[in-house]
mmCIF file of C-alpha atoms in Angstrom:
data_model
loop_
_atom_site.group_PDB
_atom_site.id
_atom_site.type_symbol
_atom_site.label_atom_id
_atom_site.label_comp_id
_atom_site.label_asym_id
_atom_site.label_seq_id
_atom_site.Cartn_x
_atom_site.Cartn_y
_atom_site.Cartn_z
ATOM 1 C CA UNK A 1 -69.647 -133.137 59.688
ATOM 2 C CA UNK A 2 -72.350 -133.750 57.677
ATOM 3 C CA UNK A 3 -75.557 -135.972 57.393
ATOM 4 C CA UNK A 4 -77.972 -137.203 54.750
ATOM 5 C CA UNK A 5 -81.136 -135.588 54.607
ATOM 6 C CA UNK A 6 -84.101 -135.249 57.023
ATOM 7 C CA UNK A 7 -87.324 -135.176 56.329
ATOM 8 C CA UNK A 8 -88.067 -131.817 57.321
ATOM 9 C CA UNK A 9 -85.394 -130.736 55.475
ATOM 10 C CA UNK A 10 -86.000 -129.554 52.034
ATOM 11 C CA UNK A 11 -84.375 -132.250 49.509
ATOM 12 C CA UNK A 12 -82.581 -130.795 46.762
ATOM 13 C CA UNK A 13 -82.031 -134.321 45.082
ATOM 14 C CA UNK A 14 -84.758 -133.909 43.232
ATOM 15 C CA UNK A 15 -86.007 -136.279 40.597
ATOM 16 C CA UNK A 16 -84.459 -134.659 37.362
ATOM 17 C CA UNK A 17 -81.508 -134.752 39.656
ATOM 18 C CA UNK A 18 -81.458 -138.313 40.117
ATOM 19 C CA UNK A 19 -82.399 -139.133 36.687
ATOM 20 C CA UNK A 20 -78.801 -137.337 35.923
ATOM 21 C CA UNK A 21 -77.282 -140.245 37.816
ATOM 22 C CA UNK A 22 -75.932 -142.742 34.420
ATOM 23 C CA UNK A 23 -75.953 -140.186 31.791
ATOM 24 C CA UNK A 24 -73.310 -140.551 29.514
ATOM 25 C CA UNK A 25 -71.567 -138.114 27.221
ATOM 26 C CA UNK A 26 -70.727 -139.036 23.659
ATOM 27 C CA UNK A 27 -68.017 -141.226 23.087
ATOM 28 C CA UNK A 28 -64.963 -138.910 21.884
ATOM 29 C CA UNK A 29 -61.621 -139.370 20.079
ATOM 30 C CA UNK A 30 -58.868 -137.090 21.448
ATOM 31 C CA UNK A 31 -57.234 -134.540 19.438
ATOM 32 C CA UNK A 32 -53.617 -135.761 18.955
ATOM 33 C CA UNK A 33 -51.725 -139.278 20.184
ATOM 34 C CA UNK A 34 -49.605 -139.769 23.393
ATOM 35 C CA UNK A 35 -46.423 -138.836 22.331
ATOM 36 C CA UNK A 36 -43.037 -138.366 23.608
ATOM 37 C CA UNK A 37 -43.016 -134.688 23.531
ATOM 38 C CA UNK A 38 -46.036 -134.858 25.936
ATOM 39 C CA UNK A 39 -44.666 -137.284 27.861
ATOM 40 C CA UNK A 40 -41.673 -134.971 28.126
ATOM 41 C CA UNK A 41 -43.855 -131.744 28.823
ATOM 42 C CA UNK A 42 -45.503 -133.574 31.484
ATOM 43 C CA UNK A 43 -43.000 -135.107 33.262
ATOM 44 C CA UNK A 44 -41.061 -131.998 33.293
ATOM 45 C CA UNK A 45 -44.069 -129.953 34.811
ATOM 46 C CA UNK A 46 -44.037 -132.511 37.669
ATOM 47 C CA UNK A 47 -40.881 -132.685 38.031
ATOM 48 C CA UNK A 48 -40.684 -136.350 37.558
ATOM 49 C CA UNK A 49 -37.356 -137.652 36.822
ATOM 50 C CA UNK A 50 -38.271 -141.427 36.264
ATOM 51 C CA UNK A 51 -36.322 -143.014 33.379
ATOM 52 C CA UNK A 52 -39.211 -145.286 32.902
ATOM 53 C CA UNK A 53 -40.660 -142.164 30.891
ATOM 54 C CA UNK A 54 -37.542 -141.368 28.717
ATOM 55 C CA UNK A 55 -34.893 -143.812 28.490
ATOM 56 C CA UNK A 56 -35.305 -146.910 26.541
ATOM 57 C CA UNK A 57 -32.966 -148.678 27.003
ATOM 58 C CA UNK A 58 -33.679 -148.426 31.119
ATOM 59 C CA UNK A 59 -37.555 -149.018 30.031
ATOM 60 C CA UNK A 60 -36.888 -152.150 28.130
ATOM 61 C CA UNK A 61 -35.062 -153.507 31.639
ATOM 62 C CA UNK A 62 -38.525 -153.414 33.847
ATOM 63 C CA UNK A 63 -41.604 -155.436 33.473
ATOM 64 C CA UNK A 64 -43.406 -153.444 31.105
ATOM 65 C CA UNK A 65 -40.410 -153.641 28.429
ATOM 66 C CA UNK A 66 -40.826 -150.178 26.733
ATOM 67 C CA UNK A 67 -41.490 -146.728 27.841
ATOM 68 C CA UNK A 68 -44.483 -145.929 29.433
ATOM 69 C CA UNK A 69 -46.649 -143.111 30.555
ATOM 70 C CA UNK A 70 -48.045 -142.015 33.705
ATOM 71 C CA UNK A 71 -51.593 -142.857 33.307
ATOM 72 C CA UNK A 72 -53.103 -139.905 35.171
ATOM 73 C CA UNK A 73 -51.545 -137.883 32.122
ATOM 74 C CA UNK A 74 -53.887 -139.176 29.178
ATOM 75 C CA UNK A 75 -56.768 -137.699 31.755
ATOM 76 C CA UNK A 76 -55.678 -134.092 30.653
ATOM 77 C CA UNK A 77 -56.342 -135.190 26.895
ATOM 78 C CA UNK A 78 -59.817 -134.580 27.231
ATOM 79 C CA UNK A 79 -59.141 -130.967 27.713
ATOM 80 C CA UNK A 80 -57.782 -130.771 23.716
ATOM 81 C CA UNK A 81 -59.398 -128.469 21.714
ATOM 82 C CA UNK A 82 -59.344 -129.616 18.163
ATOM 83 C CA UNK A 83 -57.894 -127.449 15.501
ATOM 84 C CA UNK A 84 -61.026 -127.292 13.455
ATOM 85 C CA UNK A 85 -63.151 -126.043 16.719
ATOM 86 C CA UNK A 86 -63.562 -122.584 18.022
ATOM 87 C CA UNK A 87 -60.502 -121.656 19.586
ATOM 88 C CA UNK A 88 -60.991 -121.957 23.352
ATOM 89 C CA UNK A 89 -59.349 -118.817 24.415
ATOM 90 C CA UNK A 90 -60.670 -116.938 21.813
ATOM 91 C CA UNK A 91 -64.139 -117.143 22.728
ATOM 92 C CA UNK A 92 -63.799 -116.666 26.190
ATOM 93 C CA UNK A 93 -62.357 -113.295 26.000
ATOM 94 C CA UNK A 94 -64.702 -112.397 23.502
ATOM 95 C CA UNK A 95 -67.751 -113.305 25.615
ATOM 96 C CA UNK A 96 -66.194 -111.592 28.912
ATOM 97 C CA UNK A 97 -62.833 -109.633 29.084
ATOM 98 C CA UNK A 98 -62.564 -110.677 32.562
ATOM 99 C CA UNK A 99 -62.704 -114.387 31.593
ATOM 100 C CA UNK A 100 -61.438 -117.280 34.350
ATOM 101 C CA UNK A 101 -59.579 -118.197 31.055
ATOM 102 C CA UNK A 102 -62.483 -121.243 29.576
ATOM 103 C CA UNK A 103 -65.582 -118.792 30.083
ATOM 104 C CA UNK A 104 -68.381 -121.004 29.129
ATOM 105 C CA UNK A 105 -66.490 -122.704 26.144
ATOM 106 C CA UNK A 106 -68.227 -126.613 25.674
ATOM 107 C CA UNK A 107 -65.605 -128.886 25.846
ATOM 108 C CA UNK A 108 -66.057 -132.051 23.477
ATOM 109 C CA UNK A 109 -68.402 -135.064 24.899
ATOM 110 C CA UNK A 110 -68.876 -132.409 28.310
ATOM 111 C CA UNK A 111 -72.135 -133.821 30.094
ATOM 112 C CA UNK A 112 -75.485 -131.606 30.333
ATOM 113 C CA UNK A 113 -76.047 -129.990 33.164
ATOM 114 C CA UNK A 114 -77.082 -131.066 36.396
ATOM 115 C CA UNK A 115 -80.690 -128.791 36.966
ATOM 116 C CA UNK A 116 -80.088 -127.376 40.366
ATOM 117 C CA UNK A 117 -80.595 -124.098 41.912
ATOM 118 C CA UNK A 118 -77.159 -125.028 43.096
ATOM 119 C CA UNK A 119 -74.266 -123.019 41.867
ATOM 120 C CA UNK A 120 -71.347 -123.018 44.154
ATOM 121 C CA UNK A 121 -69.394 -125.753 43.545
ATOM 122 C CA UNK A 122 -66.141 -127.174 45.559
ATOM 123 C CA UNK A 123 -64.050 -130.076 44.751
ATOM 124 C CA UNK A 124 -64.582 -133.118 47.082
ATOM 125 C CA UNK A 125 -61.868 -135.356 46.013
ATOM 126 C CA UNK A 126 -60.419 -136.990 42.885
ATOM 127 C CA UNK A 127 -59.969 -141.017 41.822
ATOM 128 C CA UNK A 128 -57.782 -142.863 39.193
ATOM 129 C CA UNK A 129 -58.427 -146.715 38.330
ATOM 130 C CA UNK A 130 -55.655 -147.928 36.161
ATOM 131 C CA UNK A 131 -55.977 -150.420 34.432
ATOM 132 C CA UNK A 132 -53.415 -150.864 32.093
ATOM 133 C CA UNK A 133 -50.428 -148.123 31.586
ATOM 134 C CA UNK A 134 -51.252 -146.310 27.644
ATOM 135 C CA UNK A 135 -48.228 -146.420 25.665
ATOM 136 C CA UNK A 136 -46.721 -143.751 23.296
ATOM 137 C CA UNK A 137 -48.653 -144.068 20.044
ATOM 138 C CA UNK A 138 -52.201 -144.517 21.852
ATOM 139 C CA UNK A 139 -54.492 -142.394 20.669
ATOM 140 C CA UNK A 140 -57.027 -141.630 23.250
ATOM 141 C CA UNK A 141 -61.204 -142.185 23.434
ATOM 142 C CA UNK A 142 -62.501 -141.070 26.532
ATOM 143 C CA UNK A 143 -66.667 -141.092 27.574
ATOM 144 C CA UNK A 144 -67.731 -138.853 30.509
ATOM 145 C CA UNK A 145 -70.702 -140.675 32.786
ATOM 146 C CA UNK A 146 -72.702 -139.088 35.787
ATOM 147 C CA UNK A 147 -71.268 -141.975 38.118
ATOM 148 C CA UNK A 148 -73.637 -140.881 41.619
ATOM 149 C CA UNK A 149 -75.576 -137.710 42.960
ATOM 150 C CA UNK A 150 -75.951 -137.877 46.334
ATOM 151 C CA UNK A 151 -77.610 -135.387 48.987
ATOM 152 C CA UNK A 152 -76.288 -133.968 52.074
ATOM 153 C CA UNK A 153 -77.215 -131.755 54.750
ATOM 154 C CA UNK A 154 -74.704 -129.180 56.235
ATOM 155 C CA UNK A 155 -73.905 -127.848 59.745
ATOM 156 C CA UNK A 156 -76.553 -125.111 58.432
ATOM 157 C CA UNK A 157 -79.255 -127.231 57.965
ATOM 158 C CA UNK A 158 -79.259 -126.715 54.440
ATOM 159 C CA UNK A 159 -78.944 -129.641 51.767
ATOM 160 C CA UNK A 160 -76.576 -129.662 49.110
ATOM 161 C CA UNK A 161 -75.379 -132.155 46.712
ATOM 162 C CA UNK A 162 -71.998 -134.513 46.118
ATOM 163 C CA UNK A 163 -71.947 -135.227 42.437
ATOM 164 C CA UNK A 164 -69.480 -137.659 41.196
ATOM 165 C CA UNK A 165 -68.673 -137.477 37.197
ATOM 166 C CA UNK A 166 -66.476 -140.512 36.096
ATOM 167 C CA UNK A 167 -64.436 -140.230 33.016
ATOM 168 C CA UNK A 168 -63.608 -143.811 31.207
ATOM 169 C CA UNK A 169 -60.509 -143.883 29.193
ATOM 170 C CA UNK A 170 -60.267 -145.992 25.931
ATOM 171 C CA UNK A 171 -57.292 -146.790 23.769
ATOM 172 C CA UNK A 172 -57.142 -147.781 19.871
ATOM 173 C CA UNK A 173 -57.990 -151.080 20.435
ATOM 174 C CA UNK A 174 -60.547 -150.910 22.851
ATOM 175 C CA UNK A 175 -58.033 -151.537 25.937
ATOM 176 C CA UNK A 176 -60.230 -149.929 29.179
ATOM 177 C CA UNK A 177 -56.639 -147.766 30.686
ATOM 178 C CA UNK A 178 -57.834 -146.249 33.300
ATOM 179 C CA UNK A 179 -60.998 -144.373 34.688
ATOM 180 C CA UNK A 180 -61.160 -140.835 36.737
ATOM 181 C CA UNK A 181 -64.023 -139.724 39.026
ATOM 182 C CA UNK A 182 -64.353 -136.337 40.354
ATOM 183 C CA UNK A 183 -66.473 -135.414 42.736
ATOM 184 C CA UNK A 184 -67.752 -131.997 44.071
ATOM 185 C CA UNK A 185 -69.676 -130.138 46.666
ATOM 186 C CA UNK A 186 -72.546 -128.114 45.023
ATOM 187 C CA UNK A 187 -74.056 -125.707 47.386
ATOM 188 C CA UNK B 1 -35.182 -141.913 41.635
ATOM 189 C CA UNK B 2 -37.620 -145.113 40.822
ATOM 190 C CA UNK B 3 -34.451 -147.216 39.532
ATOM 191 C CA UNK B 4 -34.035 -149.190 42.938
ATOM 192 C CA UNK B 5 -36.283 -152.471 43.212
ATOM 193 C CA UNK B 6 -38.411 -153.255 45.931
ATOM 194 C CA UNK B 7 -39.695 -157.109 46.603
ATOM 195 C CA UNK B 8 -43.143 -157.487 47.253
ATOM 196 C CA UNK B 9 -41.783 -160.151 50.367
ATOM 197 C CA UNK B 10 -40.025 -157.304 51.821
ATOM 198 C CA UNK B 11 -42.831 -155.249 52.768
ATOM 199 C CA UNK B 12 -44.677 -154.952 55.952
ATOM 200 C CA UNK B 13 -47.926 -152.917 57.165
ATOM 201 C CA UNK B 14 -46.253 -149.398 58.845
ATOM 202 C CA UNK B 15 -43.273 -149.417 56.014
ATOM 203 C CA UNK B 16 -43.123 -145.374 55.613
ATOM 204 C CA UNK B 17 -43.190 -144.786 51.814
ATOM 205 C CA UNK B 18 -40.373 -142.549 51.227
ATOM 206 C CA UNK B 19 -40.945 -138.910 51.819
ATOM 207 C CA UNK B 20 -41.118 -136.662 48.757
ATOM 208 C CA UNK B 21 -40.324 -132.854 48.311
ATOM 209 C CA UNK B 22 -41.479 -130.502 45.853
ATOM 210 C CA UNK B 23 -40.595 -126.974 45.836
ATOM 211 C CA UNK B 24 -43.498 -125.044 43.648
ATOM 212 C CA UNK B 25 -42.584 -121.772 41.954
ATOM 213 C CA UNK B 26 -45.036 -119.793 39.264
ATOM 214 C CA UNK B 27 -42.663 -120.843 36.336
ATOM 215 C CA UNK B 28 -43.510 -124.427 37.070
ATOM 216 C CA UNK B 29 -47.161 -123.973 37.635
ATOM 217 C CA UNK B 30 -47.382 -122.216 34.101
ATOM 218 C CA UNK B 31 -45.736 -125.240 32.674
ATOM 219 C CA UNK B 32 -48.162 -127.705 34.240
ATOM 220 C CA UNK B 33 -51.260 -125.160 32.880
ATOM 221 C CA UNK B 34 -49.141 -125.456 29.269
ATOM 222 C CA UNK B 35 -48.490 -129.236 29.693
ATOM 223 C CA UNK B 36 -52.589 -130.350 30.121
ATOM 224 C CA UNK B 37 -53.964 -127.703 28.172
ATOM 225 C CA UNK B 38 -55.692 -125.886 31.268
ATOM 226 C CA UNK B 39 -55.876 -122.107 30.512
ATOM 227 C CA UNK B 40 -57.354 -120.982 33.803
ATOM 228 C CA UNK B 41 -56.379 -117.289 34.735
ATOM 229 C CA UNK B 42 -56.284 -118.455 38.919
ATOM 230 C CA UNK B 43 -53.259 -120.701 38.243
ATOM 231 C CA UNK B 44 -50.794 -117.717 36.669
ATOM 232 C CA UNK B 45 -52.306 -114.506 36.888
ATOM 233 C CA UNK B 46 -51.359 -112.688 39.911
ATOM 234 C CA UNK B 47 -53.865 -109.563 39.631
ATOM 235 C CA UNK B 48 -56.793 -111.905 38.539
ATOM 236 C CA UNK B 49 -56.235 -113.846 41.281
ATOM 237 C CA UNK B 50 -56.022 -111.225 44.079
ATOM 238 C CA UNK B 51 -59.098 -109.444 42.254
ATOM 239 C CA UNK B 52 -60.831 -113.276 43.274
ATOM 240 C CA UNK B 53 -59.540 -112.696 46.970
ATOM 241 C CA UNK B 54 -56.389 -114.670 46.998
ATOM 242 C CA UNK B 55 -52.871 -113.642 47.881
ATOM 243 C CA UNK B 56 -51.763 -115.036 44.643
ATOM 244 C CA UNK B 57 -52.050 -117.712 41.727
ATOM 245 C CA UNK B 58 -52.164 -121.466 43.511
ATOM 246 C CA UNK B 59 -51.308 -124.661 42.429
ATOM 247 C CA UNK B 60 -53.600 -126.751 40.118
ATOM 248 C CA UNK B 61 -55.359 -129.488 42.515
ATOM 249 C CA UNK B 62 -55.053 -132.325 39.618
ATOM 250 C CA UNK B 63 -50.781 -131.481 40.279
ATOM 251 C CA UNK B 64 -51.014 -133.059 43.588
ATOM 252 C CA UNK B 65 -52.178 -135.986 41.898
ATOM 253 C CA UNK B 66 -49.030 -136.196 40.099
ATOM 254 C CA UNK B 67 -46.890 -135.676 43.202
ATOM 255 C CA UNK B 68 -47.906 -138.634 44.567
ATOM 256 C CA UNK B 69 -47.723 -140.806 41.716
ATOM 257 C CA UNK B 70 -44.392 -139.858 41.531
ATOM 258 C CA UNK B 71 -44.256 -140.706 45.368
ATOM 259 C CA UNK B 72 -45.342 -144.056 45.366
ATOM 260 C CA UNK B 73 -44.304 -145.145 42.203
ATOM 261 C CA UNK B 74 -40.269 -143.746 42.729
ATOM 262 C CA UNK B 75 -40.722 -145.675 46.485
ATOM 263 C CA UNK B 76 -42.535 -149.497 44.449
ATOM 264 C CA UNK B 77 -39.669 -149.148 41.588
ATOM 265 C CA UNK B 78 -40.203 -149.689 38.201
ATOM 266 C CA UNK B 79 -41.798 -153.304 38.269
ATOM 267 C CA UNK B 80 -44.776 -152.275 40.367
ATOM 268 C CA UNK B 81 -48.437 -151.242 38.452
ATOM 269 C CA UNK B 82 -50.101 -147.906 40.284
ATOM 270 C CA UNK B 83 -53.472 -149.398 40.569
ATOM 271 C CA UNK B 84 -55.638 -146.944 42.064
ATOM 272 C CA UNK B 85 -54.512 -143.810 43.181
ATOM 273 C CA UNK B 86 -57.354 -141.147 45.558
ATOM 274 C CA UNK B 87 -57.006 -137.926 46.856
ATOM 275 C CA UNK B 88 -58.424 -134.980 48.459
ATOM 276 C CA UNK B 89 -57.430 -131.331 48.261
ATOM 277 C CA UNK B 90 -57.844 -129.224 51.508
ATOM 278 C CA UNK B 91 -55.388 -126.140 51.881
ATOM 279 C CA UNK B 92 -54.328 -124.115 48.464
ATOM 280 C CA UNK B 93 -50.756 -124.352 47.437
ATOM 281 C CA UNK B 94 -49.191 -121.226 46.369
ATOM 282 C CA UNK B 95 -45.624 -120.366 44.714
ATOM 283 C CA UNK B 96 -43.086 -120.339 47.268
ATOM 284 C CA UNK B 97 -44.433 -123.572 49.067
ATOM 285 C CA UNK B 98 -42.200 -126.576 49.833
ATOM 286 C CA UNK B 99 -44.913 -129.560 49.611
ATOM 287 C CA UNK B 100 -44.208 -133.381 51.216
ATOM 288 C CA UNK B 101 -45.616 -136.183 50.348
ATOM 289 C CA UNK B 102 -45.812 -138.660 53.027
ATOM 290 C CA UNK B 103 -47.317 -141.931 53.191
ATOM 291 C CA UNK B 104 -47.548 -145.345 55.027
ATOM 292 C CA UNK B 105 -48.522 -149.108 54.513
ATOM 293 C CA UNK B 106 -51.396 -150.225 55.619
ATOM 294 C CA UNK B 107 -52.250 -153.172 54.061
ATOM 295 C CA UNK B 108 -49.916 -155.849 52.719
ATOM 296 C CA UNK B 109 -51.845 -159.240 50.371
ATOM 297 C CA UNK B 110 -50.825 -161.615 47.975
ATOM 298 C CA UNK B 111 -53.405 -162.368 45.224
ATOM 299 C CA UNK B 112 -53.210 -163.879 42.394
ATOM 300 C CA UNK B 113 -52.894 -160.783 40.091
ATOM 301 C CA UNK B 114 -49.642 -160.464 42.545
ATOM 302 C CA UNK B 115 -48.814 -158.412 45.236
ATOM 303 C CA UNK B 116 -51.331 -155.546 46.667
ATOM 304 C CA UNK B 117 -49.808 -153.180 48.779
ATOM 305 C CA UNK B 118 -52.026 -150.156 50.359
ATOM 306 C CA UNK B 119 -51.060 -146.980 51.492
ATOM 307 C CA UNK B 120 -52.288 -144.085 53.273
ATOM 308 C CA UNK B 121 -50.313 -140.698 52.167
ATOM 309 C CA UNK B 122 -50.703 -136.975 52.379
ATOM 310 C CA UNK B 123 -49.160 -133.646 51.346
ATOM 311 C CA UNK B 124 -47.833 -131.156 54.350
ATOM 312 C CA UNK B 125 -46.370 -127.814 53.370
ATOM 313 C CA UNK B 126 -43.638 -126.086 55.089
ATOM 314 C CA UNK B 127 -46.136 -124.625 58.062
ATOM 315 C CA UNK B 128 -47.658 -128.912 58.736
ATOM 316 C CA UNK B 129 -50.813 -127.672 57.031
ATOM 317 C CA UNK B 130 -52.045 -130.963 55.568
ATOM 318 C CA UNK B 131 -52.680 -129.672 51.964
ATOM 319 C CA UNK B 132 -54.117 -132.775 50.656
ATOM 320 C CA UNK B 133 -55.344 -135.270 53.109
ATOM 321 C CA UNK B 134 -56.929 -137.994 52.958
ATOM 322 C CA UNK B 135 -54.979 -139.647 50.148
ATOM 323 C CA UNK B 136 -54.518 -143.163 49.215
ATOM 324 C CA UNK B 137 -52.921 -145.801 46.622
ATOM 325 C CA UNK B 138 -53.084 -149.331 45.897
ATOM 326 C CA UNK B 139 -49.964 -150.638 44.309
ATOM 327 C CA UNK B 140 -49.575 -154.208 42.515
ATOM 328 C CA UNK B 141 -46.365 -156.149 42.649
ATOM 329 C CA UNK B 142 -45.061 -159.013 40.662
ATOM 330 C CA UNK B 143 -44.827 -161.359 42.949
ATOM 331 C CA UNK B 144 -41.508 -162.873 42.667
ATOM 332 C CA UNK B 145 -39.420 -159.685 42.374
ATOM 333 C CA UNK B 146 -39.831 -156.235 41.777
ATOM 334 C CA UNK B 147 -37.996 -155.542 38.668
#
């Protein structure tokens, strides 16, 4: 269990913390458009048979009237790199041979960083808000936002901090599709 | 499969959502890494990853997500909208695993978007760890049928 913060406990929300809280990142245009072959790549990675994501004729039977795509899928556009950008991979190994596999590589639109002593970080749960399922053809606009910091105190006594970062997810025509929010420990 | 309907009028609070199995293996984890552009080492590499202290590559967290999409969307059928969908990873998954979904509803309304349906699910592997727990969707229904 955990609590929020005493007063003899030394606060690690401090204010540049909380002024993190409603930062946005640039508004960015994904590398690519959903497309079928996606959609197929996808689906078959999750092992998701659903011939609302393949056959049309079966997709033009249910409400929506055409094939569709699993919205949490258009979430993993933001981690494009575009062709004209350093090449991801590339740099990572370059910096450090014994790369995670991203090293410190700045993915487009990323947010700055939170300034905290705190470096661990744990995941503390994930969100999707759909609002409307993309369709193949979309191409993708997504803004990342500092959604809430909040401060907790562990079983140790020591204070660490939940930060949620919430993702909104645009189409072509402006059509809100869905919005993620991660949020994790950082101890 | 998510071809069967399901009428909004037919469900009731403690309807189980139906269970759903998913056996990982590396080959399929390397696909999901390939299919969302996610390069990290921890996910494939088998040396990297016992180097880290793990007995071997695990499963993406963000994959769960799509497990129970699949869950509760293949359970609705194809006319219901996967409105909000939450969940929490707690025990790594690792190649070799046979992961369940499970769920439950817990709340049952009629609005007039349509239908809301909640439900409370999780993910148990073969040994009843709960690997992701707590979990939960909210599902929208047309409210005249489900197809």
């Amino acid at each position: 269990m955990t609590q929020e913060a005493q007063p003899d406990t030394q606060s690690v929300l401090t204010p540049e913390v909380k002024a993190m809280i409603g930062v946005e990142g640039e508004l960015i245009e994904s590398w690519g458009t959903v497309d079928v072959e996606y959609l197929r790549r996808f689906t078959q990675a999750v092992m998701d048979p659903d011939p609302r994501y393949w056959d049309e004729d079966f997709a033009k039977s249910t409400h929506y009237g055409a094939i569709i795509v699993p919205p949490i899928m258009v979430s993993y556009m933001t981690q494009r790199i575009r062709p004209e950008a350093e090449d991801a991979i590339t740099e990572a190994f370059k910096e450090n041979p014994m790369s995670d596999g991203i090293g410190s590589v700045k993915r487009p639109g990323e947010l700055p960083s939170i300034p905290t002593h705190l470096v661990r970080t744990l995941n503390a749960g994930n969100e999707i808000e759909v609002y409307q399922y993309p369709n193949i053809g979309d191409v993708i606009f997504f803004q990342n936002r500092y959604h809430d910091i909040r401060e907790r105190v562990g079983r140790d006594g020591k204070a660490f901090l939940i930060i949620t970062r919430e993702i909104t997810y645009t189409n072509q025509n402006k059509d809100l599709l869905c919005i993620t929010r991660q949020s994790s420990i950082r101890r | 499969m998510a071809a069967q309907i399901r009428n909004f009028q037919d469900i009731q609070i403690g309807d189980e959502i139906t269970p759903l199995l998913k056996e990982i293996g590396i080959a399929r984890m390397m696909a999901y890494g390939a299919a969302t552009w996610d390069f990290i080492r921890l996910h494939y590499d088998a040396d990297y990853a016992r180097e880290l202290g793990f007995e071997a590559p695990f499963v993406d967290g963000q994959m769960m997500g799509g497990f129970l999409a699949q869950q509760v969307q293949d359970w609705a059928g194809p006319g219901a909208f996967l409105r909000k969908l939450a969940f929490r990873n707690r025990v790594m998954a690792y190649p070799g695993d046979s992961l369940t979904c499970h769920g439950v509803v817990t709340e049952v309304s009629s609005t007039n978007e349509g239908g809301i349906v909640e439900c409370d699910l999780w993910i148990e592997n073969q040994r009843g760890e709960k690997v992701v727990e707590p979990a939960s969707a909210q599902l929208r229904f047309p409210l005249q049928t489900g197809g």
